[in-house]
Amino acid sequence: MELYMVFLYVLAAAVAVWAAGALQLVAGPRHAGRVAAVTAGVLASAFVACLAYGVYGLVGHGDWSTVTHGQALHGLLGEGSLALRRTGWTALDRAANALLNTNIGWSLFALSAIQFQSIGFWARRAEARRRRRRVH
């Protein structure tokens, strides 16, 4: 596991969040779609909290305070983790370093946007499926 694993973690999070919208297809429980909406709301609220914390740090200490991907992954995986080791490919290492130094709030913003998009996508699919069932 090397530094490119960072991209796999981000991709896995995006796929999991987008796929959560598929709960719209569950026919039994009427409240299944609310889980996806609540997830989107939590992600959006987490983004706002990160943004507010960053502004608080900027006003109070003169420095943007929010956590970066690198800080979060080092905290979760531990310092010197194999997942954060360099690959030896200059372009890939630069891209990974750019991502690791990015504020995690922007990723939360992207995940909430993906979640809202998935709710619409899967809701349209579920509605089309319900219409087909009514016709037959």
CSV table of N, CA, C and O in Angstrom, one decimal:
chain,number,residue,atom,x,y,z
A,1,MET,N,0.8,-1.2,0.0
A,1,MET,CA,0.0,0.0,0.0
A,1,MET,C,0.9,1.2,0.0
A,1,MET,O,1.7,1.4,0.9
A,2,GLU,N,0.7,2.1,-1.0
A,2,GLU,CA,1.5,3.3,-1.0
A,2,GLU,C,0.5,4.5,-1.1
A,2,GLU,O,-0.7,4.4,-0.9
A,3,LEU,N,1.1,5.6,-1.5
A,3,LEU,CA,0.4,6.9,-1.4
A,3,LEU,C,-0.9,6.9,-2.3
A,3,LEU,O,-1.8,7.6,-2.0
A,4,TYR,N,-0.9,6.1,-3.4
A,4,TYR,CA,-2.1,6.1,-4.2
A,4,TYR,C,-3.3,5.5,-3.5
A,4,TYR,O,-4.4,5.7,-4.0
A,5,MET,N,-3.1,4.9,-2.4
A,5,MET,CA,-4.2,4.4,-1.6
A,5,MET,C,-5.1,5.5,-1.1
A,5,MET,O,-6.3,5.3,-0.9
A,6,VAL,N,-4.5,6.7,-1.0
A,6,VAL,CA,-5.3,7.9,-0.6
A,6,VAL,C,-6.4,8.1,-1.6
A,6,VAL,O,-7.6,8.3,-1.2
A,7,PHE,N,-6.1,8.0,-2.9
A,7,PHE,CA,-7.1,8.1,-3.9
A,7,PHE,C,-8.2,7.0,-3.8
A,7,PHE,O,-9.4,7.3,-4.0
A,8,LEU,N,-7.8,5.8,-3.4
A,8,LEU,CA,-8.7,4.7,-3.3
A,8,LEU,C,-9.7,5.0,-2.1
A,8,LEU,O,-10.9,4.7,-2.2
A,9,TYR,N,-9.1,5.5,-1.0
A,9,TYR,CA,-10.0,5.9,0.1
A,9,TYR,C,-11.0,6.9,-0.2
A,9,TYR,O,-12.2,6.8,0.1
A,10,VAL,N,-10.6,8.0,-1.0
A,10,VAL,CA,-11.5,9.0,-1.4
A,10,VAL,C,-12.6,8.4,-2.3
A,10,VAL,O,-13.8,8.7,-2.2
A,11,LEU,N,-12.1,7.6,-3.3
A,11,LEU,CA,-13.1,7.0,-4.2
A,11,LEU,C,-14.1,6.1,-3.5
A,11,LEU,O,-15.3,6.1,-3.8
A,12,ALA,N,-13.6,5.3,-2.6
A,12,ALA,CA,-14.5,4.4,-1.8
A,12,ALA,C,-15.5,5.2,-1.0
A,12,ALA,O,-16.7,4.8,-1.0
A,13,ALA,N,-15.1,6.3,-0.5
A,13,ALA,CA,-16.1,7.2,0.3
A,13,ALA,C,-17.1,7.7,-0.7
A,13,ALA,O,-18.3,7.7,-0.4
A,14,ALA,N,-16.7,8.2,-1.9
A,14,ALA,CA,-17.6,8.8,-2.9
A,14,ALA,C,-18.6,7.7,-3.4
A,14,ALA,O,-19.8,8.0,-3.5
A,15,VAL,N,-18.1,6.5,-3.6
A,15,VAL,CA,-19.0,5.4,-4.1
A,15,VAL,C,-19.9,5.0,-3.1
A,15,VAL,O,-21.1,4.8,-3.3
A,16,ALA,N,-19.5,4.9,-1.8
A,16,ALA,CA,-20.4,4.5,-0.7
A,16,ALA,C,-21.5,5.5,-0.5
A,16,ALA,O,-22.7,5.2,-0.3
A,17,VAL,N,-21.1,6.8,-0.6
A,17,VAL,CA,-22.1,7.9,-0.4
A,17,VAL,C,-23.1,7.9,-1.6
A,17,VAL,O,-24.3,8.0,-1.4
A,18,TRP,N,-22.6,7.8,-2.8
A,18,TRP,CA,-23.5,7.8,-3.9
A,18,TRP,C,-24.4,6.6,-3.9
A,18,TRP,O,-25.6,6.7,-4.2
A,19,ALA,N,-23.9,5.4,-3.6
A,19,ALA,CA,-24.7,4.2,-3.5
A,19,ALA,C,-25.8,4.2,-2.5
A,19,ALA,O,-26.8,3.5,-2.6
A,20,ALA,N,-25.6,5.0,-1.4
A,20,ALA,CA,-26.6,5.1,-0.3
A,20,ALA,C,-27.9,5.6,-0.9
A,20,ALA,O,-28.9,5.4,-0.3
A,21,GLY,N,-27.8,6.4,-2.0
A,21,GLY,CA,-29.1,6.9,-2.6
A,21,GLY,C,-29.9,5.8,-3.1
A,21,GLY,O,-31.1,5.9,-3.4
A,22,ALA,N,-29.3,4.6,-3.4
A,22,ALA,CA,-30.1,3.5,-3.9
A,22,ALA,C,-31.1,3.0,-2.9
A,22,ALA,O,-32.0,2.2,-3.3
A,23,LEU,N,-31.1,3.5,-1.7
A,23,LEU,CA,-32.1,3.1,-0.7
A,23,LEU,C,-33.5,3.6,-1.2
A,23,LEU,O,-34.5,3.1,-0.7
A,24,GLN,N,-33.5,4.5,-2.2
A,24,GLN,CA,-34.8,4.9,-2.8
A,24,GLN,C,-35.5,3.7,-3.5
A,24,GLN,O,-36.7,3.7,-3.7
A,25,LEU,N,-34.7,2.7,-3.9
A,25,LEU,CA,-35.3,1.6,-4.6
A,25,LEU,C,-35.9,0.6,-3.7
A,25,LEU,O,-36.6,-0.3,-4.2
A,26,VAL,N,-35.7,0.7,-2.4
A,26,VAL,CA,-36.3,-0.3,-1.4
A,26,VAL,C,-37.8,0.0,-1.4
A,26,VAL,O,-38.3,1.1,-1.1
A,27,ALA,N,-38.5,-1.1,-1.7
A,27,ALA,CA,-40.0,-0.9,-1.9
A,27,ALA,C,-40.7,-1.0,-0.5
A,27,ALA,O,-41.7,-0.4,-0.3
A,28,GLY,N,-40.2,-1.8,0.4
A,28,GLY,CA,-40.9,-2.0,1.7
A,28,GLY,C,-41.0,-0.8,2.6
A,28,GLY,O,-42.0,-0.2,2.7
A,29,PRO,N,-39.9,-0.5,3.3
A,29,PRO,CA,-40.0,0.6,4.2
A,29,PRO,C,-40.2,2.0,3.5
A,29,PRO,O,-39.5,2.3,2.6
A,30,ARG,N,-41.2,2.7,4.0
A,30,ARG,CA,-41.5,4.0,3.4
A,30,ARG,C,-40.4,5.1,3.7
A,30,ARG,O,-40.3,6.1,3.1
A,31,HIS,N,-39.7,4.8,4.8
A,31,HIS,CA,-38.7,5.8,5.3
A,31,HIS,C,-37.3,5.5,4.8
A,31,HIS,O,-36.4,6.2,5.3
A,32,ALA,N,-37.1,4.6,3.9
A,32,ALA,CA,-35.8,4.2,3.5
A,32,ALA,C,-35.1,5.4,2.8
A,32,ALA,O,-33.9,5.6,3.0
A,33,GLY,N,-35.8,6.2,2.0
A,33,GLY,CA,-35.2,7.3,1.3
A,33,GLY,C,-34.8,8.4,2.3
A,33,GLY,O,-33.9,9.2,1.9
A,34,ARG,N,-35.3,8.5,3.4
A,34,ARG,CA,-34.9,9.5,4.4
A,34,ARG,C,-33.5,9.3,4.9
A,34,ARG,O,-32.9,10.2,5.3
A,35,VAL,N,-33.1,8.0,4.9
A,35,VAL,CA,-31.7,7.8,5.4
A,35,VAL,C,-30.7,8.5,4.5
A,35,VAL,O,-29.7,9.1,5.0
A,36,ALA,N,-30.9,8.4,3.2
A,36,ALA,CA,-30.0,9.1,2.2
A,36,ALA,C,-30.1,10.6,2.4
A,36,ALA,O,-29.1,11.3,2.4
A,37,ALA,N,-31.3,11.1,2.6
A,37,ALA,CA,-31.4,12.5,2.8
A,37,ALA,C,-30.8,13.0,4.1
A,37,ALA,O,-30.1,14.1,4.2
A,38,VAL,N,-30.9,12.2,5.2
A,38,VAL,CA,-30.2,12.6,6.4
A,38,VAL,C,-28.7,12.5,6.3
A,38,VAL,O,-28.0,13.4,6.8
A,39,THR,N,-28.2,11.5,5.5
A,39,THR,CA,-26.8,11.4,5.3
A,39,THR,C,-26.3,12.6,4.5
A,39,THR,O,-25.3,13.2,4.9
A,40,ALA,N,-27.0,13.1,3.5
A,40,ALA,CA,-26.7,14.3,2.8
A,40,ALA,C,-26.7,15.5,3.7
A,40,ALA,O,-25.8,16.3,3.7
A,41,GLY,N,-27.7,15.6,4.6
A,41,GLY,CA,-27.7,16.7,5.5
A,41,GLY,C,-26.6,16.7,6.5
A,41,GLY,O,-26.0,17.7,6.8
A,42,VAL,N,-26.2,15.5,7.0
A,42,VAL,CA,-25.1,15.4,7.9
A,42,VAL,C,-23.8,15.8,7.2
A,42,VAL,O,-23.0,16.6,7.8
A,43,LEU,N,-23.6,15.4,6.0
A,43,LEU,CA,-22.4,15.7,5.3
A,43,LEU,C,-22.3,17.3,5.0
A,43,LEU,O,-21.3,17.9,5.2
A,44,ALA,N,-23.5,17.8,4.6
A,44,ALA,CA,-23.5,19.3,4.4
A,44,ALA,C,-23.3,20.0,5.7
A,44,ALA,O,-22.6,21.1,5.7
A,45,SER,N,-23.8,19.5,6.8
A,45,SER,CA,-23.6,20.2,8.1
A,45,SER,C,-22.2,20.1,8.6
A,45,SER,O,-21.6,21.0,9.1
A,46,ALA,N,-21.5,18.9,8.3
A,46,ALA,CA,-20.1,18.8,8.6
A,46,ALA,C,-19.3,19.7,7.8
A,46,ALA,O,-18.3,20.3,8.3
A,47,PHE,N,-19.6,19.9,6.6
A,47,PHE,CA,-18.9,20.9,5.7
A,47,PHE,C,-19.0,22.3,6.3
A,47,PHE,O,-18.0,23.0,6.5
A,48,VAL,N,-20.2,22.7,6.7
A,48,VAL,CA,-20.4,24.0,7.3
A,48,VAL,C,-19.7,24.2,8.6
A,48,VAL,O,-19.0,25.2,8.9
A,49,ALA,N,-19.6,23.1,9.4
A,49,ALA,CA,-18.9,23.1,10.7
A,49,ALA,C,-17.4,23.3,10.4
A,49,ALA,O,-16.7,24.0,11.1
A,50,CYS,N,-16.9,22.5,9.4
A,50,CYS,CA,-15.4,22.7,9.0
A,50,CYS,C,-15.1,24.1,8.6
A,50,CYS,O,-14.1,24.7,8.9
A,51,LEU,N,-16.0,24.6,7.8
A,51,LEU,CA,-15.8,26.0,7.3
A,51,LEU,C,-15.9,27.0,8.4
A,51,LEU,O,-15.0,27.9,8.5
A,52,ALA,N,-16.8,26.8,9.3
A,52,ALA,CA,-16.9,27.7,10.5
A,52,ALA,C,-15.7,27.6,11.4
A,52,ALA,O,-15.2,28.6,11.9
A,53,TYR,N,-15.2,26.4,11.6
A,53,TYR,CA,-14.0,26.2,12.4
A,53,TYR,C,-12.8,26.8,11.7
A,53,TYR,O,-11.9,27.4,12.4
A,54,GLY,N,-12.7,26.8,10.4
A,54,GLY,CA,-11.6,27.4,9.7
A,54,GLY,C,-11.6,28.9,9.8
A,54,GLY,O,-10.6,29.5,10.1
A,55,VAL,N,-12.8,29.5,9.7
A,55,VAL,CA,-13.0,30.9,9.8
A,55,VAL,C,-12.7,31.3,11.3
A,55,VAL,O,-12.0,32.4,11.5
A,56,TYR,N,-13.1,30.5,12.2
A,56,TYR,CA,-12.8,30.8,13.7
A,56,TYR,C,-11.3,30.9,13.9
A,56,TYR,O,-10.8,31.8,14.6
A,57,GLY,N,-10.6,29.9,13.3
A,57,GLY,CA,-9.1,29.9,13.4
A,57,GLY,C,-8.5,31.1,12.8
A,57,GLY,O,-7.5,31.7,13.3
A,58,LEU,N,-9.1,31.5,11.6
A,58,LEU,CA,-8.5,32.6,10.9
A,58,LEU,C,-8.7,33.9,11.7
A,58,LEU,O,-7.8,34.7,11.8
A,59,VAL,N,-9.9,34.1,12.3
A,59,VAL,CA,-10.2,35.3,13.0
A,59,VAL,C,-9.4,35.3,14.4
A,59,VAL,O,-8.8,36.3,14.8
A,60,GLY,N,-9.4,34.1,15.0
A,60,GLY,CA,-8.8,34.1,16.4
A,60,GLY,C,-7.3,33.9,16.4
A,60,GLY,O,-6.7,34.5,17.3
A,61,HIS,N,-6.8,33.2,15.4
A,61,HIS,CA,-5.3,32.9,15.5
A,61,HIS,C,-4.6,33.4,14.2
A,61,HIS,O,-3.4,33.2,14.2
A,62,GLY,N,-5.3,33.9,13.3
A,62,GLY,CA,-4.6,34.3,12.0
A,62,GLY,C,-4.2,33.2,11.1
A,62,GLY,O,-3.4,33.3,10.2
A,63,ASP,N,-4.8,32.0,11.4
A,63,ASP,CA,-4.4,30.8,10.6
A,63,ASP,C,-5.7,30.0,10.3
A,63,ASP,O,-6.5,29.8,11.3
A,64,TRP,N,-5.8,29.4,9.1
A,64,TRP,CA,-7.0,28.6,8.8
A,64,TRP,C,-6.8,27.3,9.6
A,64,TRP,O,-5.8,26.6,9.6
A,65,SER,N,-7.9,26.9,10.4
A,65,SER,CA,-7.7,25.9,11.4
A,65,SER,C,-8.2,24.5,11.0
A,65,SER,O,-8.0,23.5,11.7
A,66,THR,N,-8.9,24.3,9.9
A,66,THR,CA,-9.5,23.0,9.6
A,66,THR,C,-8.5,22.0,9.3
A,66,THR,O,-7.4,22.2,8.9
A,67,VAL,N,-8.9,20.7,9.5
A,67,VAL,CA,-8.0,19.6,9.3
A,67,VAL,C,-7.9,19.3,7.8
A,67,VAL,O,-8.8,19.4,7.1
A,68,THR,N,-6.7,18.9,7.5
A,68,THR,CA,-6.4,18.4,6.1
A,68,THR,C,-6.6,16.9,6.0
A,68,THR,O,-6.6,16.2,7.0
A,69,HIS,N,-6.6,16.4,4.8
A,69,HIS,CA,-6.7,15.0,4.6
A,69,HIS,C,-5.5,14.3,5.2
A,69,HIS,O,-5.6,13.2,5.8
A,70,GLY,N,-4.3,14.9,5.0
A,70,GLY,CA,-3.1,14.3,5.6
A,70,GLY,C,-3.2,14.2,7.1
A,70,GLY,O,-2.9,13.1,7.6
A,71,GLN,N,-3.6,15.2,7.8
A,71,GLN,CA,-3.8,15.2,9.2
A,71,GLN,C,-4.8,14.1,9.6
A,71,GLN,O,-4.6,13.3,10.6
A,72,ALA,N,-5.9,14.0,8.9
A,72,ALA,CA,-6.9,13.0,9.3
A,72,ALA,C,-6.4,11.6,9.1
A,72,ALA,O,-6.6,10.7,9.9
A,73,LEU,N,-5.8,11.4,7.9
A,73,LEU,CA,-5.3,10.0,7.7
A,73,LEU,C,-4.1,9.6,8.6
A,73,LEU,O,-4.0,8.5,9.0
A,74,HIS,N,-3.3,10.6,8.9
A,74,HIS,CA,-2.2,10.3,9.9
A,74,HIS,C,-2.8,10.0,11.3
A,74,HIS,O,-2.3,9.1,12.0
A,75,GLY,N,-3.9,10.7,11.6
A,75,GLY,CA,-4.6,10.4,12.9
A,75,GLY,C,-5.2,9.1,12.9
A,75,GLY,O,-5.2,8.4,13.9
A,76,LEU,N,-5.8,8.7,11.8
A,76,LEU,CA,-6.5,7.4,11.7
A,76,LEU,C,-5.6,6.2,11.5
A,76,LEU,O,-5.8,5.2,12.2
A,77,LEU,N,-4.6,6.3,10.6
A,77,LEU,CA,-3.8,5.2,10.3
A,77,LEU,C,-2.4,5.2,11.1
A,77,LEU,O,-1.7,4.2,11.1
A,78,GLY,N,-2.1,6.3,11.7
A,78,GLY,CA,-0.8,6.4,12.4
A,78,GLY,C,0.3,7.0,11.6
A,78,GLY,O,0.3,6.9,10.3
A,79,GLU,N,1.2,7.6,12.2
A,79,GLU,CA,2.4,8.2,11.5
A,79,GLU,C,3.2,7.1,10.9
A,79,GLU,O,3.4,6.0,11.4
A,80,GLY,N,3.7,7.3,9.7
A,80,GLY,CA,4.5,6.4,9.0
A,80,GLY,C,3.8,5.2,8.4
A,80,GLY,O,4.4,4.1,8.1
A,81,SER,N,2.4,5.3,8.3
A,81,SER,CA,1.6,4.2,7.7
A,81,SER,C,2.1,3.9,6.3
A,81,SER,O,2.5,4.7,5.5
A,82,LEU,N,2.0,2.6,5.9
A,82,LEU,CA,2.4,2.2,4.6
A,82,LEU,C,1.5,2.8,3.5
A,82,LEU,O,1.9,3.0,2.4
A,83,ALA,N,0.3,3.1,3.9
A,83,ALA,CA,-0.7,3.7,3.0
A,83,ALA,C,-0.3,5.1,2.6
A,83,ALA,O,-0.7,5.7,1.5
A,84,LEU,N,0.6,5.8,3.3
A,84,LEU,CA,1.0,7.1,3.1
A,84,LEU,C,2.5,7.2,2.6
A,84,LEU,O,3.1,8.3,2.5
A,85,ARG,N,3.0,6.1,2.2
A,85,ARG,CA,4.4,6.0,1.7
A,85,ARG,C,4.4,6.5,0.2
A,85,ARG,O,3.5,6.3,-0.5
A,86,ARG,N,5.5,7.1,-0.2
A,86,ARG,CA,5.6,7.7,-1.6
A,86,ARG,C,5.7,6.5,-2.6
A,86,ARG,O,6.2,5.5,-2.3
A,87,THR,N,5.3,6.8,-3.8
A,87,THR,CA,5.2,5.8,-4.8
A,87,THR,C,6.5,5.8,-5.7
A,87,THR,O,6.8,4.8,-6.3
A,88,GLY,N,7.1,6.9,-5.8
A,88,GLY,CA,8.3,7.0,-6.7
A,88,GLY,C,7.9,7.6,-8.1
A,88,GLY,O,8.7,8.0,-8.9
A,89,TRP,N,6.6,7.8,-8.3
A,89,TRP,CA,6.1,8.4,-9.5
A,89,TRP,C,5.9,9.9,-9.2
A,89,TRP,O,5.0,10.2,-8.4
A,90,THR,N,6.6,10.7,-9.8
A,90,THR,CA,6.6,12.2,-9.5
A,90,THR,C,5.2,12.8,-9.6
A,90,THR,O,4.7,13.4,-8.7
A,91,ALA,N,4.5,12.5,-10.7
A,91,ALA,CA,3.2,13.1,-11.0
A,91,ALA,C,2.2,12.6,-9.9
A,91,ALA,O,1.4,13.4,-9.4
A,92,LEU,N,2.2,11.3,-9.7
A,92,LEU,CA,1.3,10.7,-8.7
A,92,LEU,C,1.5,11.2,-7.3
A,92,LEU,O,0.6,11.5,-6.6
A,93,ASP,N,2.8,11.3,-6.9
A,93,ASP,CA,3.2,11.9,-5.6
A,93,ASP,C,2.7,13.3,-5.4
A,93,ASP,O,2.2,13.7,-4.4
A,94,ARG,N,2.9,14.1,-6.5
A,94,ARG,CA,2.4,15.5,-6.4
A,94,ARG,C,0.9,15.6,-6.3
A,94,ARG,O,0.4,16.4,-5.5
A,95,ALA,N,0.2,14.8,-7.1
A,95,ALA,CA,-1.3,14.8,-7.0
A,95,ALA,C,-1.7,14.4,-5.6
A,95,ALA,O,-2.6,15.0,-5.0
A,96,ALA,N,-1.1,13.3,-5.1
A,96,ALA,CA,-1.5,12.8,-3.7
A,96,ALA,C,-1.1,13.9,-2.7
A,96,ALA,O,-1.9,14.1,-1.7
A,97,ASN,N,0.0,14.5,-2.8
A,97,ASN,CA,0.4,15.6,-1.8
A,97,ASN,C,-0.6,16.7,-1.9
A,97,ASN,O,-1.0,17.3,-0.9
A,98,ALA,N,-1.1,17.1,-3.1
A,98,ALA,CA,-2.0,18.2,-3.2
A,98,ALA,C,-3.3,17.8,-2.5
A,98,ALA,O,-4.0,18.6,-1.8
A,99,LEU,N,-3.8,16.5,-2.7
A,99,LEU,CA,-5.0,16.1,-2.0
A,99,LEU,C,-4.8,16.0,-0.5
A,99,LEU,O,-5.7,16.4,0.2
A,100,LEU,N,-3.7,15.5,-0.1
A,100,LEU,CA,-3.4,15.4,1.4
A,100,LEU,C,-3.4,16.8,2.0
A,100,LEU,O,-3.7,16.9,3.2
A,101,ASN,N,-2.9,17.8,1.3
A,101,ASN,CA,-2.9,19.1,1.9
A,101,ASN,C,-4.2,19.9,1.8
A,101,ASN,O,-4.3,21.0,2.2
A,102,THR,N,-5.2,19.3,1.1
A,102,THR,CA,-6.5,19.9,0.9
A,102,THR,C,-7.3,19.8,2.2
A,102,THR,O,-7.3,18.8,2.8
A,103,ASN,N,-8.0,20.9,2.4
A,103,ASN,CA,-8.9,21.0,3.6
A,103,ASN,C,-10.0,19.9,3.4
A,103,ASN,O,-10.6,19.7,2.4
A,104,ILE,N,-10.2,19.1,4.5
A,104,ILE,CA,-11.2,18.0,4.4
A,104,ILE,C,-12.6,18.5,4.2
A,104,ILE,O,-13.5,17.8,3.7
A,105,GLY,N,-12.8,19.8,4.6
A,105,GLY,CA,-14.2,20.3,4.4
A,105,GLY,C,-14.6,20.3,2.9
A,105,GLY,O,-15.8,20.1,2.6
A,106,TRP,N,-13.7,20.6,2.0
A,106,TRP,CA,-14.1,20.6,0.6
A,106,TRP,C,-14.5,19.2,0.1
A,106,TRP,O,-15.3,19.0,-0.7
A,107,SER,N,-13.8,18.1,0.7
A,107,SER,CA,-14.2,16.8,0.4
A,107,SER,C,-15.6,16.5,1.0
A,107,SER,O,-16.4,15.8,0.3
A,108,LEU,N,-15.9,17.0,2.1
A,108,LEU,CA,-17.3,16.8,2.7
A,108,LEU,C,-18.3,17.5,1.8
A,108,LEU,O,-19.4,17.0,1.6
A,109,PHE,N,-17.9,18.7,1.3
A,109,PHE,CA,-18.8,19.4,0.4
A,109,PHE,C,-19.1,18.6,-0.9
A,109,PHE,O,-20.2,18.4,-1.3
A,110,ALA,N,-18.0,18.0,-1.4
A,110,ALA,CA,-18.1,17.2,-2.6
A,110,ALA,C,-19.0,15.9,-2.3
A,110,ALA,O,-19.9,15.6,-3.1
A,111,LEU,N,-18.8,15.3,-1.2
A,111,LEU,CA,-19.6,14.1,-0.8
A,111,LEU,C,-21.0,14.5,-0.6
A,111,LEU,O,-21.9,13.7,-1.0
A,112,SER,N,-21.3,15.7,0.0
A,112,SER,CA,-22.7,16.0,0.1
A,112,SER,C,-23.4,16.3,-1.2
A,112,SER,O,-24.5,16.0,-1.5
A,113,ALA,N,-22.6,16.9,-2.1
A,113,ALA,CA,-23.1,17.2,-3.5
A,113,ALA,C,-23.4,15.8,-4.2
A,113,ALA,O,-24.4,15.7,-4.9
A,114,ILE,N,-22.5,14.9,-4.0
A,114,ILE,CA,-22.7,13.6,-4.6
A,114,ILE,C,-23.9,12.9,-4.0
A,114,ILE,O,-24.7,12.3,-4.8
A,115,GLN,N,-24.1,13.0,-2.7
A,115,GLN,CA,-25.2,12.4,-2.1
A,115,GLN,C,-26.5,13.0,-2.6
A,115,GLN,O,-27.5,12.3,-2.9
A,116,PHE,N,-26.6,14.3,-2.7
A,116,PHE,CA,-27.8,15.0,-3.2
A,116,PHE,C,-28.1,14.6,-4.6
A,116,PHE,O,-29.2,14.3,-5.0
A,117,GLN,N,-27.1,14.5,-5.4
A,117,GLN,CA,-27.2,14.0,-6.8
A,117,GLN,C,-27.7,12.6,-6.9
A,117,GLN,O,-28.6,12.2,-7.7
A,118,SER,N,-27.2,11.7,-6.0
A,118,SER,CA,-27.6,10.3,-6.0
A,118,SER,C,-29.0,10.2,-5.6
A,118,SER,O,-29.8,9.3,-6.1
A,119,ILE,N,-29.5,11.0,-4.6
A,119,ILE,CA,-30.9,11.0,-4.2
A,119,ILE,C,-31.8,11.2,-5.4
A,119,ILE,O,-32.8,10.5,-5.7
A,120,GLY,N,-31.5,12.2,-6.2
A,120,GLY,CA,-32.3,12.5,-7.4
A,120,GLY,C,-32.2,11.4,-8.4
A,120,GLY,O,-33.2,11.0,-9.0
A,121,PHE,N,-31.0,10.9,-8.7
A,121,PHE,CA,-30.9,9.8,-9.7
A,121,PHE,C,-31.7,8.6,-9.3
A,121,PHE,O,-32.4,8.1,-10.0
A,122,TRP,N,-31.5,8.1,-8.0
A,122,TRP,CA,-32.1,6.9,-7.6
A,122,TRP,C,-33.6,7.1,-7.4
A,122,TRP,O,-34.4,6.2,-7.6
A,123,ALA,N,-34.0,8.3,-7.0
A,123,ALA,CA,-35.5,8.6,-6.9
A,123,ALA,C,-36.2,8.5,-8.2
A,123,ALA,O,-37.3,8.0,-8.3
A,124,ARG,N,-35.5,9.0,-9.3
A,124,ARG,CA,-36.1,8.9,-10.6
A,124,ARG,C,-36.2,7.4,-11.1
A,124,ARG,O,-37.2,7.0,-11.6
A,125,ARG,N,-35.1,6.7,-10.8
A,125,ARG,CA,-35.1,5.2,-11.1
A,125,ARG,C,-36.3,4.5,-10.3
A,125,ARG,O,-37.0,3.7,-10.9
A,126,ALA,N,-36.4,4.8,-9.1
A,126,ALA,CA,-37.5,4.2,-8.2
A,126,ALA,C,-38.8,4.6,-8.7
A,126,ALA,O,-39.7,3.7,-8.8
A,127,GLU,N,-39.0,5.8,-9.1
A,127,GLU,CA,-40.3,6.2,-9.6
A,127,GLU,C,-40.7,5.6,-10.9
A,127,GLU,O,-41.8,5.1,-11.1
A,128,ALA,N,-39.7,5.4,-11.8
A,128,ALA,CA,-39.9,4.7,-13.1
A,128,ALA,C,-40.2,3.3,-12.8
A,128,ALA,O,-41.1,2.7,-13.5
A,129,ARG,N,-39.6,2.7,-11.8
A,129,ARG,CA,-39.9,1.3,-11.5
A,129,ARG,C,-41.3,1.1,-10.9
A,129,ARG,O,-42.0,0.2,-11.3
A,130,ARG,N,-41.7,2.1,-10.1
A,130,ARG,CA,-43.1,2.0,-9.6
A,130,ARG,C,-44.1,2.2,-10.7
A,130,ARG,O,-45.2,1.5,-10.7
A,131,ARG,N,-43.9,3.0,-11.6
A,131,ARG,CA,-44.8,3.2,-12.7
A,131,ARG,C,-44.9,2.0,-13.6
A,131,ARG,O,-46.0,1.6,-14.0
A,132,ARG,N,-43.8,1.3,-13.8
A,132,ARG,CA,-43.8,0.1,-14.6
A,132,ARG,C,-44.6,-1.0,-13.9
A,132,ARG,O,-45.4,-1.8,-14.5
A,133,ARG,N,-44.5,-1.0,-12.5
A,133,ARG,CA,-45.3,-2.0,-11.8
A,133,ARG,C,-46.8,-1.7,-11.8
A,133,ARG,O,-47.6,-2.6,-11.8
A,134,ARG,N,-47.1,-0.5,-11.8
A,134,ARG,CA,-48.6,-0.1,-11.8
A,134,ARG,C,-49.2,-0.5,-13.2
A,134,ARG,O,-50.3,-0.8,-13.2
A,135,VAL,N,-48.4,-0.3,-14.2
A,135,VAL,CA,-48.9,-0.6,-15.6
A,135,VAL,C,-49.1,-2.1,-15.7
A,135,VAL,O,-50.1,-2.6,-16.3
A,136,HIS,N,-48.3,-2.9,-15.1
A,136,HIS,CA,-48.4,-4.4,-15.3
A,136,HIS,C,-49.3,-4.9,-14.3
A,136,HIS,O,-49.9,-5.3,-13.6
